[in-house]
Amino acid sequence: MGKHGKRKALDELQLELLRLQYWLRRTGKRLLVIFEGRDAAGKGGTIKRIVETLDTRGYRVVALGKPSDVEAAQWYFQRYVAHLPAAGEFVLFDRSWYNRAVVEPAMGFCSPAQYEAFLDAVPGFEKLLADDGIILLKYWLAVDQEEQERRFAERASDPLKRWKLSPVDLAARQKYAEMGRLRDTMIERTHADRAPWFVVDFNDQKRGRLDLIRHLLGQLPYQDEDIPAVKLPRLKGKPKREQVTAQALKVPGHKA
C-alpha cells in the first residue's frame, strides 16, 4: 500500500472512529484503551491519529508523568482512578499503571515485592472496572531493536524531536531483552477476556497504526451508528463583514 493508499485508509478509519464516538455518546458506554510498548514504537503518533478528527468534548488523552511524593505514598492505582472515563467518554492512556510491570522493575524504580504485589493486584482491579461497565482494551506496540535504534538516532539528530528522548529512554536502551521478558510475564499474568492484551507489529509505523485502529474498531458493536446529518438553514440578509472594535493585530507586510 502506497502513501496515498495509507492516507485514504486512515481517512476511512477516522470516519469510523467518529461513528464509534457517536455510539459511545448515545449509549453512555465508557471506553478505556491503554497503549504500552517499546520506546519510540509510536504510541503518541497512533493516539494523535485516533483523536485527530474526534469531538474534543468526548475524549481525553492521559499521559501522567513521574508520581509526586504524595502520589508515591498513595495506593498505587489511586492517581489513575481519577482519569477513568465517564459515561459516553473515550479515554486513551499513553502508558498507564503498567509502568510497574515493565519499566519500573527493569530500571530498578520499584522493589521486587512491589512488582509482585502489582501483578497480583491488577486482575482484581481490572475486574472491578469491567464489572462496573468500563470497556478496557490494552495494546502493546512491538518494534525490533534495530528499528528502535534507528528511530532513536533520528530523534537525537532532530532538534524538534529530541524532547522525546528522556534520560529513562536512553538508559533503557540497554534493557531491551529484559523488558521483553517482563512484557511476556505481564501479558501472561494480566490478560483476561474482560481486559485483553493485543500485540501489534509497529516496525512499520503507518501500517501498525492502521492495523491497530482497524482492530480497535472491530472490538466494539458501533457499526449501525450513523453520523447525524446537518441541514444549514438559509442565511437571512447579506453576509456581514467582521467588525473589529479592539486593536487588530497588524502583521508586517500583510494587507488585510
PDB file of N, CA and C in Angstrom, residues 38-137:
ATOM      1  N   ARG A  38       7.264  -0.563  23.318  1.00  0.00           N
ATOM      2  CA  ARG A  38       8.666  -0.159  23.300  1.00  0.00           C
ATOM      3  C   ARG A  38       8.786   1.358  23.154  1.00  0.00           C
ATOM      4  N   ASP A  39       9.870   1.916  23.713  1.00  0.00           N
ATOM      5  CA  ASP A  39      10.161   3.316  23.474  1.00  0.00           C
ATOM      6  C   ASP A  39      10.334   3.533  21.978  1.00  0.00           C
ATOM      7  N   ALA A  40       9.777   4.628  21.469  1.00  0.00           N
ATOM      8  CA  ALA A  40       9.854   5.007  20.051  1.00  0.00           C
ATOM      9  C   ALA A  40       9.026   4.101  19.150  1.00  0.00           C
ATOM     10  N   ALA A  41       8.168   3.268  19.737  1.00  0.00           N
ATOM     11  CA  ALA A  41       7.344   2.384  18.905  1.00  0.00           C
ATOM     12  C   ALA A  41       6.305   3.173  18.119  1.00  0.00           C
ATOM     13  N   GLY A  42       5.776   4.243  18.715  1.00  0.00           N
ATOM     14  CA  GLY A  42       4.778   5.042  18.005  1.00  0.00           C
ATOM     15  C   GLY A  42       3.481   5.235  18.761  1.00  0.00           C
ATOM     16  N   LYS A  43       3.529   5.150  20.089  1.00  0.00           N
ATOM     17  CA  LYS A  43       2.312   5.298  20.891  1.00  0.00           C
ATOM     18  C   LYS A  43       1.683   6.673  20.704  1.00  0.00           C
ATOM     19  N   GLY A  44       2.495   7.719  20.852  1.00  0.00           N
ATOM     20  CA  GLY A  44       1.969   9.074  20.746  1.00  0.00           C
ATOM     21  C   GLY A  44       1.399   9.383  19.373  1.00  0.00           C
ATOM     22  N   GLY A  45       2.093   8.959  18.331  1.00  0.00           N
ATOM     23  CA  GLY A  45       1.616   9.204  16.972  1.00  0.00           C
ATOM     24  C   GLY A  45       0.320   8.470  16.674  1.00  0.00           C
ATOM     25  N   THR A  46       0.195   7.264  17.196  1.00  0.00           N
ATOM     26  CA  THR A  46      -1.034   6.491  16.991  1.00  0.00           C
ATOM     27  C   THR A  46      -2.210   7.155  17.692  1.00  0.00           C
ATOM     28  N   ILE A  47      -1.997   7.569  18.933  1.00  0.00           N
ATOM     29  CA  ILE A  47      -3.062   8.257  19.669  1.00  0.00           C
ATOM     30  C   ILE A  47      -3.462   9.538  18.944  1.00  0.00           C
ATOM     31  N   LYS A  48      -2.475  10.255  18.435  1.00  0.00           N
ATOM     32  CA  LYS A  48      -2.756  11.502  17.706  1.00  0.00           C
ATOM     33  C   LYS A  48      -3.650  11.237  16.503  1.00  0.00           C
ATOM     34  N   ARG A  49      -3.387  10.171  15.763  1.00  0.00           N
ATOM     35  CA  ARG A  49      -4.206   9.849  14.579  1.00  0.00           C
ATOM     36  C   ARG A  49      -5.615   9.416  14.997  1.00  0.00           C
ATOM     37  N   ILE A  50      -5.732   8.731  16.112  1.00  0.00           N
ATOM     38  CA  ILE A  50      -7.045   8.275  16.560  1.00  0.00           C
ATOM     39  C   ILE A  50      -7.945   9.450  16.913  1.00  0.00           C
ATOM     40  N   VAL A  51      -7.398  10.434  17.608  1.00  0.00           N
ATOM     41  CA  VAL A  51      -8.237  11.535  18.101  1.00  0.00           C
ATOM     42  C   VAL A  51      -8.284  12.726  17.151  1.00  0.00           C
ATOM     43  N   GLU A  52      -7.531  12.664  16.063  1.00  0.00           N
ATOM     44  CA  GLU A  52      -7.346  13.806  15.158  1.00  0.00           C
ATOM     45  C   GLU A  52      -8.656  14.446  14.705  1.00  0.00           C
ATOM     46  N   THR A  53      -9.663  13.643  14.431  1.00  0.00           N
ATOM     47  CA  THR A  53     -10.924  14.171  13.892  1.00  0.00           C
ATOM     48  C   THR A  53     -12.093  13.999  14.854  1.00  0.00           C
ATOM     49  N   LEU A  54     -11.827  13.583  16.083  1.00  0.00           N
ATOM     50  CA  LEU A  54     -12.904  13.375  17.045  1.00  0.00           C
ATOM     51  C   LEU A  54     -13.337  14.693  17.686  1.00  0.00           C
ATOM     52  N   ASP A  55     -14.539  14.688  18.236  1.00  0.00           N
ATOM     53  CA  ASP A  55     -15.053  15.810  19.011  1.00  0.00           C
ATOM     54  C   ASP A  55     -14.243  15.874  20.310  1.00  0.00           C
ATOM     55  N   THR A  56     -13.566  16.991  20.534  1.00  0.00           N
ATOM     56  CA  THR A  56     -12.682  17.110  21.697  1.00  0.00           C
ATOM     57  C   THR A  56     -13.436  16.991  23.021  1.00  0.00           C
ATOM     58  N   ARG A  57     -14.753  17.175  22.986  1.00  0.00           N
ATOM     59  CA  ARG A  57     -15.534  17.084  24.221  1.00  0.00           C
ATOM     60  C   ARG A  57     -15.836  15.637  24.608  1.00  0.00           C
ATOM     61  N   GLY A  58     -15.473  14.681  23.757  1.00  0.00           N
ATOM     62  CA  GLY A  58     -15.840  13.296  24.030  1.00  0.00           C
ATOM     63  C   GLY A  58     -14.675  12.369  24.290  1.00  0.00           C
ATOM     64  N   TYR A  59     -13.454  12.895  24.321  1.00  0.00           N
ATOM     65  CA  TYR A  59     -12.317  12.026  24.607  1.00  0.00           C
ATOM     66  C   TYR A  59     -11.296  12.771  25.468  1.00  0.00           C
ATOM     67  N   ARG A  60     -10.434  11.992  26.116  1.00  0.00           N
ATOM     68  CA  ARG A  60      -9.298  12.540  26.858  1.00  0.00           C
ATOM     69  C   ARG A  60      -8.080  11.653  26.632  1.00  0.00           C
ATOM     70  N   VAL A  61      -6.925  12.290  26.490  1.00  0.00           N
ATOM     71  CA  VAL A  61      -5.657  11.571  26.430  1.00  0.00           C
ATOM     72  C   VAL A  61      -4.959  11.787  27.762  1.00  0.00           C
ATOM     73  N   VAL A  62      -4.572  10.693  28.410  1.00  0.00           N
ATOM     74  CA  VAL A  62      -3.939  10.756  29.729  1.00  0.00           C
ATOM     75  C   VAL A  62      -2.506  10.265  29.599  1.00  0.00           C
ATOM     76  N   ALA A  63      -1.558  11.135  29.914  1.00  0.00           N
ATOM     77  CA  ALA A  63      -0.133  10.784  29.880  1.00  0.00           C
ATOM     78  C   ALA A  63       0.492  11.334  31.159  1.00  0.00           C
ATOM     79  N   LEU A  64       0.463  10.542  32.205  1.00  0.00           N
ATOM     80  CA  LEU A  64       0.936  11.002  33.509  1.00  0.00           C
ATOM     81  C   LEU A  64       2.457  10.934  33.598  1.00  0.00           C
ATOM     82  N   GLY A  65       3.026  11.918  34.273  1.00  0.00           N
ATOM     83  CA  GLY A  65       4.459  11.930  34.486  1.00  0.00           C
ATOM     84  C   GLY A  65       4.854  11.160  35.734  1.00  0.00           C
ATOM     85  N   LYS A  66       6.054  11.403  36.187  1.00  0.00           N
ATOM     86  CA  LYS A  66       6.558  10.743  37.394  1.00  0.00           C
ATOM     87  C   LYS A  66       5.670  11.111  38.570  1.00  0.00           C
ATOM     88  N   PRO A  67       5.289  10.149  39.419  1.00  0.00           N
ATOM     89  CA  PRO A  67       4.428  10.474  40.558  1.00  0.00           C
ATOM     90  C   PRO A  67       5.112  11.411  41.540  1.00  0.00           C
ATOM     91  N   SER A  68       4.322  12.297  42.127  1.00  0.00           N
ATOM     92  CA  SER A  68       4.837  13.191  43.157  1.00  0.00           C
ATOM     93  C   SER A  68       5.101  12.384  44.430  1.00  0.00           C
ATOM     94  N   ASP A  69       5.714  13.034  45.423  1.00  0.00           N
ATOM     95  CA  ASP A  69       5.960  12.347  46.692  1.00  0.00           C
ATOM     96  C   ASP A  69       4.646  11.908  47.332  1.00  0.00           C
ATOM     97  N   VAL A  70       3.617  12.762  47.221  1.00  0.00           N
ATOM     98  CA  VAL A  70       2.307  12.410  47.787  1.00  0.00           C
ATOM     99  C   VAL A  70       1.719  11.218  47.036  1.00  0.00           C
ATOM    100  N   GLU A  71       1.771  11.245  45.702  1.00  0.00           N
ATOM    101  CA  GLU A  71       1.220  10.148  44.902  1.00  0.00           C
ATOM    102  C   GLU A  71       1.978   8.847  45.151  1.00  0.00           C
ATOM    103  N   ALA A  72       3.299   8.956  45.330  1.00  0.00           N
ATOM    104  CA  ALA A  72       4.101   7.757  45.563  1.00  0.00           C
ATOM    105  C   ALA A  72       3.734   7.073  46.879  1.00  0.00           C
ATOM    106  N   ALA A  73       3.147   7.838  47.805  1.00  0.00           N
ATOM    107  CA  ALA A  73       2.758   7.276  49.097  1.00  0.00           C
ATOM    108  C   ALA A  73       1.321   6.768  49.102  1.00  0.00           C
ATOM    109  N   GLN A  74       0.593   6.960  48.007  1.00  0.00           N
ATOM    110  CA  GLN A  74      -0.797   6.528  47.906  1.00  0.00           C
ATOM    111  C   GLN A  74      -0.878   5.073  47.431  1.00  0.00           C
ATOM    112  N   TRP A  75      -2.090   4.535  47.473  1.00  0.00           N
ATOM    113  CA  TRP A  75      -2.376   3.273  46.802  1.00  0.00           C
ATOM    114  C   TRP A  75      -1.934   3.413  45.351  1.00  0.00           C
ATOM    115  N   TYR A  76      -1.243   2.412  44.826  1.00  0.00           N
ATOM    116  CA  TYR A  76      -0.596   2.570  43.520  1.00  0.00           C
ATOM    117  C   TYR A  76      -1.563   3.008  42.427  1.00  0.00           C
ATOM    118  N   PHE A  77      -2.775   2.478  42.398  1.00  0.00           N
ATOM    119  CA  PHE A  77      -3.722   2.768  41.324  1.00  0.00           C
ATOM    120  C   PHE A  77      -4.464   4.099  41.512  1.00  0.00           C
ATOM    121  N   GLN A  78      -4.274   4.734  42.654  1.00  0.00           N
ATOM    122  CA  GLN A  78      -5.124   5.869  43.017  1.00  0.00           C
ATOM    123  C   GLN A  78      -5.062   7.017  42.022  1.00  0.00           C
ATOM    124  N   ARG A  79      -3.884   7.374  41.558  1.00  0.00           N
ATOM    125  CA  ARG A  79      -3.794   8.535  40.670  1.00  0.00           C
ATOM    126  C   ARG A  79      -4.370   8.250  39.284  1.00  0.00           C
ATOM    127  N   TYR A  80      -4.511   6.976  38.928  1.00  0.00           N
ATOM    128  CA  TYR A  80      -5.111   6.623  37.642  1.00  0.00           C
ATOM    129  C   TYR A  80      -6.633   6.622  37.704  1.00  0.00           C
ATOM    130  N   VAL A  81      -7.180   6.310  38.869  1.00  0.00           N
ATOM    131  CA  VAL A  81      -8.635   6.214  39.011  1.00  0.00           C
ATOM    132  C   VAL A  81      -9.311   7.534  38.650  1.00  0.00           C
ATOM    133  N   ALA A  82      -8.677   8.652  38.995  1.00  0.00           N
ATOM    134  CA  ALA A  82      -9.267   9.967  38.720  1.00  0.00           C
ATOM    135  C   ALA A  82      -9.436  10.234  37.225  1.00  0.00           C
ATOM    136  N   HIS A  83      -8.770   9.468  36.386  1.00  0.00           N
ATOM    137  CA  HIS A  83      -8.808   9.702  34.946  1.00  0.00           C
ATOM    138  C   HIS A  83      -9.651   8.678  34.181  1.00  0.00           C
ATOM    139  N   LEU A  84     -10.353   7.819  34.898  1.00  0.00           N
ATOM    140  CA  LEU A  84     -11.190   6.824  34.222  1.00  0.00           C
ATOM    141  C   LEU A  84     -12.336   7.507  33.472  1.00  0.00           C
ATOM    142  N   PRO A  85     -12.846   6.883  32.404  1.00  0.00           N
ATOM    143  CA  PRO A  85     -13.878   7.531  31.588  1.00  0.00           C
ATOM    144  C   PRO A  85     -15.220   7.656  32.291  1.00  0.00           C
ATOM    145  N   ALA A  86     -15.904   8.759  31.997  1.00  0.00           N
ATOM    146  CA  ALA A  86     -17.287   8.953  32.429  1.00  0.00           C
ATOM    147  C   ALA A  86     -18.211   8.393  31.357  1.00  0.00           C
ATOM    148  N   ALA A  87     -19.511   8.454  31.586  1.00  0.00           N
ATOM    149  CA  ALA A  87     -20.478   7.925  30.620  1.00  0.00           C
ATOM    150  C   ALA A  87     -20.308   8.605  29.266  1.00  0.00           C
ATOM    151  N   GLY A  88     -20.225   7.786  28.203  1.00  0.00           N
ATOM    152  CA  GLY A  88     -20.108   8.299  26.847  1.00  0.00           C
ATOM    153  C   GLY A  88     -18.727   8.775  26.470  1.00  0.00           C
ATOM    154  N   GLU A  89     -17.727   8.506  27.284  1.00  0.00           N
ATOM    155  CA  GLU A  89     -16.389   9.069  27.073  1.00  0.00           C
ATOM    156  C   GLU A  89     -15.386   8.006  26.631  1.00  0.00           C
ATOM    157  N   PHE A  90     -14.428   8.454  25.834  1.00  0.00           N
ATOM    158  CA  PHE A  90     -13.340   7.638  25.307  1.00  0.00           C
ATOM    159  C   PHE A  90     -12.045   8.177  25.910  1.00  0.00           C
ATOM    160  N   VAL A  91     -11.363   7.362  26.725  1.00  0.00           N
ATOM    161  CA  VAL A  91     -10.111   7.777  27.355  1.00  0.00           C
ATOM    162  C   VAL A  91      -8.980   6.906  26.835  1.00  0.00           C
ATOM    163  N   LEU A  92      -7.872   7.556  26.462  1.00  0.00           N
ATOM    164  CA  LEU A  92      -6.706   6.859  25.930  1.00  0.00           C
ATOM    165  C   LEU A  92      -5.532   7.110  26.866  1.00  0.00           C
ATOM    166  N   PHE A  93      -4.959   6.049  27.403  1.00  0.00           N
ATOM    167  CA  PHE A  93      -3.804   6.154  28.296  1.00  0.00           C
ATOM    168  C   PHE A  93      -2.516   5.950  27.484  1.00  0.00           C
ATOM    169  N   ASP A  94      -1.689   6.998  27.431  1.00  0.00           N
ATOM    170  CA  ASP A  94      -0.352   6.903  26.835  1.00  0.00           C
ATOM    171  C   ASP A  94       0.582   6.469  27.951  1.00  0.00           C
ATOM    172  N   ARG A  95       0.749   5.184  28.095  1.00  0.00           N
ATOM    173  CA  ARG A  95       1.321   4.490  29.243  1.00  0.00           C
ATOM    174  C   ARG A  95       0.326   4.581  30.393  1.00  0.00           C
ATOM    175  N   SER A  96       0.480   3.674  31.339  1.00  0.00           N
ATOM    176  CA  SER A  96      -0.565   3.508  32.344  1.00  0.00           C
ATOM    177  C   SER A  96       0.019   2.910  33.611  1.00  0.00           C
ATOM    178  N   TRP A  97      -0.868   2.263  34.409  1.00  0.00           N
ATOM    179  CA  TRP A  97      -0.394   1.575  35.605  1.00  0.00           C
ATOM    180  C   TRP A  97       0.584   0.462  35.275  1.00  0.00           C
ATOM    181  N   TYR A  98       0.648   0.075  34.002  1.00  0.00           N
ATOM    182  CA  TYR A  98       1.572  -0.991  33.625  1.00  0.00           C
ATOM    183  C   TYR A  98       3.036  -0.552  33.586  1.00  0.00           C
ATOM    184  N   ASN A  99       3.317   0.694  33.916  1.00  0.00           N
ATOM    185  CA  ASN A  99       4.709   1.089  34.130  1.00  0.00           C
ATOM    186  C   ASN A  99       5.369   0.171  35.164  1.00  0.00           C
ATOM    187  N   ARG A 100       4.568  -0.235  36.147  1.00  0.00           N
ATOM    188  CA  ARG A 100       5.124  -1.072  37.216  1.00  0.00           C
ATOM    189  C   ARG A 100       5.367  -2.504  36.765  1.00  0.00           C
ATOM    190  N   ALA A 101       4.882  -2.883  35.609  1.00  0.00           N
ATOM    191  CA  ALA A 101       5.074  -4.245  35.130  1.00  0.00           C
ATOM    192  C   ALA A 101       6.328  -4.394  34.275  1.00  0.00           C
ATOM    193  N   VAL A 102       6.787  -3.296  33.640  1.00  0.00           N
ATOM    194  CA  VAL A 102       7.922  -3.399  32.713  1.00  0.00           C
ATOM    195  C   VAL A 102       9.004  -2.369  33.023  1.00  0.00           C
ATOM    196  N   VAL A 103       8.693  -1.101  32.881  1.00  0.00           N
ATOM    197  CA  VAL A 103       9.713  -0.052  33.009  1.00  0.00           C
ATOM    198  C   VAL A 103      10.280   0.005  34.421  1.00  0.00           C
ATOM    199  N   GLU A 104       9.404   0.042  35.426  1.00  0.00           N
ATOM    200  CA  GLU A 104       9.896   0.212  36.798  1.00  0.00           C
ATOM    201  C   GLU A 104      10.786  -0.938  37.259  1.00  0.00           C
ATOM    202  N   PRO A 105      10.388  -2.185  37.085  1.00  0.00           N
ATOM    203  CA  PRO A 105      11.294  -3.254  37.531  1.00  0.00           C
ATOM    204  C   PRO A 105      12.581  -3.323  36.710  1.00  0.00           C
ATOM    205  N   ALA A 106      12.496  -3.035  35.414  1.00  0.00           N
ATOM    206  CA  ALA A 106      13.698  -3.084  34.578  1.00  0.00           C
ATOM    207  C   ALA A 106      14.709  -2.025  34.997  1.00  0.00           C
ATOM    208  N   MET A 107      14.201  -0.849  35.406  1.00  0.00           N
ATOM    209  CA  MET A 107      15.082   0.264  35.741  1.00  0.00           C
ATOM    210  C   MET A 107      15.353   0.383  37.242  1.00  0.00           C
ATOM    211  N   GLY A 108      14.811  -0.543  38.024  1.00  0.00           N
ATOM    212  CA  GLY A 108      15.044  -0.505  39.459  1.00  0.00           C
ATOM    213  C   GLY A 108      14.250   0.555  40.191  1.00  0.00           C
ATOM    214  N   PHE A 109      13.111   0.975  39.622  1.00  0.00           N
ATOM    215  CA  PHE A 109      12.297   2.024  40.238  1.00  0.00           C
ATOM    216  C   PHE A 109      11.285   1.470  41.242  1.00  0.00           C
ATOM    217  N   CYS A 110      11.176   0.160  41.329  1.00  0.00           N
ATOM    218  CA  CYS A 110      10.305  -0.454  42.334  1.00  0.00           C
ATOM    219  C   CYS A 110      11.013  -1.689  42.872  1.00  0.00           C
ATOM    220  N   SER A 111      10.579  -2.133  44.026  1.00  0.00           N
ATOM    221  CA  SER A 111      11.187  -3.314  44.639  1.00  0.00           C
ATOM    222  C   SER A 111      10.557  -4.585  44.069  1.00  0.00           C
ATOM    223  N   PRO A 112      11.232  -5.722  44.189  1.00  0.00           N
ATOM    224  CA  PRO A 112      10.624  -6.989  43.759  1.00  0.00           C
ATOM    225  C   PRO A 112       9.291  -7.239  44.436  1.00  0.00           C
ATOM    226  N   ALA A 113       9.151  -6.851  45.705  1.00  0.00           N
ATOM    227  CA  ALA A 113       7.884  -7.056  46.406  1.00  0.00           C
ATOM    228  C   ALA A 113       6.781  -6.188  45.815  1.00  0.00           C
ATOM    229  N   GLN A 114       7.103  -4.935  45.476  1.00  0.00           N
ATOM    230  CA  GLN A 114       6.116  -4.050  44.855  1.00  0.00           C
ATOM    231  C   GLN A 114       5.699  -4.584  43.487  1.00  0.00           C
ATOM    232  N   TYR A 115       6.667  -5.101  42.753  1.00  0.00           N
ATOM    233  CA  TYR A 115       6.390  -5.673  41.426  1.00  0.00           C
ATOM    234  C   TYR A 115       5.430  -6.854  41.529  1.00  0.00           C
ATOM    235  N   GLU A 116       5.701  -7.775  42.435  1.00  0.00           N
ATOM    236  CA  GLU A 116       4.845  -8.949  42.603  1.00  0.00           C
ATOM    237  C   GLU A 116       3.464  -8.556  43.121  1.00  0.00           C
ATOM    238  N   ALA A 117       3.418  -7.602  44.038  1.00  0.00           N
ATOM    239  CA  ALA A 117       2.133  -7.151  44.567  1.00  0.00           C
ATOM    240  C   ALA A 117       1.288  -6.535  43.465  1.00  0.00           C
ATOM    241  N   PHE A 118       1.942  -5.812  42.560  1.00  0.00           N
ATOM    242  CA  PHE A 118       1.220  -5.202  41.443  1.00  0.00           C
ATOM    243  C   PHE A 118       0.609  -6.268  40.540  1.00  0.00           C
ATOM    244  N   LEU A 119       1.407  -7.255  40.137  1.00  0.00           N
ATOM    245  CA  LEU A 119       0.898  -8.298  39.248  1.00  0.00           C
ATOM    246  C   LEU A 119      -0.233  -9.102  39.900  1.00  0.00           C
ATOM    247  N   ASP A 120      -0.166  -9.257  41.209  1.00  0.00           N
ATOM    248  CA  ASP A 120      -1.243  -9.946  41.911  1.00  0.00           C
ATOM    249  C   ASP A 120      -2.514  -9.108  41.951  1.00  0.00           C
ATOM    250  N   ALA A 121      -2.349  -7.777  42.034  1.00  0.00           N
ATOM    251  CA  ALA A 121      -3.499  -6.887  42.216  1.00  0.00           C
ATOM    252  C   ALA A 121      -4.200  -6.520  40.919  1.00  0.00           C
ATOM    253  N   VAL A 122      -3.466  -6.470  39.802  1.00  0.00           N
ATOM    254  CA  VAL A 122      -4.039  -5.968  38.547  1.00  0.00           C
ATOM    255  C   VAL A 122      -5.301  -6.717  38.107  1.00  0.00           C
ATOM    256  N   PRO A 123      -5.309  -8.051  38.091  1.00  0.00           N
ATOM    257  CA  PRO A 123      -6.536  -8.735  37.624  1.00  0.00           C
ATOM    258  C   PRO A 123      -7.773  -8.336  38.415  1.00  0.00           C
ATOM    259  N   GLY A 124      -7.646  -8.223  39.731  1.00  0.00           N
ATOM    260  CA  GLY A 124      -8.788  -7.823  40.540  1.00  0.00           C
ATOM    261  C   GLY A 124      -9.199  -6.384  40.288  1.00  0.00           C
ATOM    262  N   PHE A 125      -8.222  -5.498  40.147  1.00  0.00           N
ATOM    263  CA  PHE A 125      -8.512  -4.091  39.869  1.00  0.00           C
ATOM    264  C   PHE A 125      -9.248  -3.951  38.544  1.00  0.00           C
ATOM    265  N   GLU A 126      -8.748  -4.623  37.516  1.00  0.00           N
ATOM    266  CA  GLU A 126      -9.380  -4.510  36.198  1.00  0.00           C
ATOM    267  C   GLU A 126     -10.737  -5.220  36.160  1.00  0.00           C
ATOM    268  N   LYS A 127     -10.907  -6.227  36.973  1.00  0.00           N
ATOM    269  CA  LYS A 127     -12.227  -6.865  37.075  1.00  0.00           C
ATOM    270  C   LYS A 127     -13.245  -5.878  37.639  1.00  0.00           C
ATOM    271  N   LEU A 128     -12.834  -5.084  38.621  1.00  0.00           N
ATOM    272  CA  LEU A 128     -13.723  -4.062  39.172  1.00  0.00           C
ATOM    273  C   LEU A 128     -14.151  -3.078  38.080  1.00  0.00           C
ATOM    274  N   LEU A 129     -13.205  -2.676  37.238  1.00  0.00           N
ATOM    275  CA  LEU A 129     -13.525  -1.741  36.155  1.00  0.00           C
ATOM    276  C   LEU A 129     -14.518  -2.372  35.182  1.00  0.00           C
ATOM    277  N   ALA A 130     -14.232  -3.605  34.779  1.00  0.00           N
ATOM    278  CA  ALA A 130     -15.103  -4.288  33.824  1.00  0.00           C
ATOM    279  C   ALA A 130     -16.486  -4.544  34.410  1.00  0.00           C
ATOM    280  N   ASP A 131     -16.541  -4.949  35.671  1.00  0.00           N
ATOM    281  CA  ASP A 131     -17.828  -5.214  36.312  1.00  0.00           C
ATOM    282  C   ASP A 131     -18.669  -3.953  36.423  1.00  0.00           C
ATOM    283  N   ASP A 132     -18.007  -2.804  36.473  1.00  0.00           N
ATOM    284  CA  ASP A 132     -18.727  -1.532  36.547  1.00  0.00           C
ATOM    285  C   ASP A 132     -19.127  -1.022  35.167  1.00  0.00           C
ATOM    286  N   GLY A 133     -18.748  -1.766  34.113  1.00  0.00           N
ATOM    287  CA  GLY A 133     -19.186  -1.414  32.764  1.00  0.00           C
ATOM    288  C   GLY A 133     -18.153  -0.749  31.889  1.00  0.00           C
ATOM    289  N   ILE A 134     -16.942  -0.544  32.388  1.00  0.00           N
ATOM    290  CA  ILE A 134     -15.899   0.066  31.561  1.00  0.00           C
ATOM    291  C   ILE A 134     -15.372  -0.961  30.559  1.00  0.00           C
ATOM    292  N   ILE A 135     -15.326  -0.581  29.295  1.00  0.00           N
ATOM    293  CA  ILE A 135     -14.735  -1.426  28.254  1.00  0.00           C
ATOM    294  C   ILE A 135     -13.240  -1.138  28.247  1.00  0.00           C
ATOM    295  N   LEU A 136     -12.434  -2.157  28.515  1.00  0.00           N
ATOM    296  CA  LEU A 136     -10.989  -1.979  28.654  1.00  0.00           C
ATOM    297  C   LEU A 136     -10.252  -2.814  27.617  1.00  0.00           C
ATOM    298  N   LEU A 137      -9.434  -2.139  26.810  1.00  0.00           N
ATOM    299  CA  LEU A 137      -8.592  -2.791  25.808  1.00  0.00           C
ATOM    300  C   LEU A 137      -7.150  -2.349  26.027  1.00  0.00           C
TER     301      LEU A 137
END
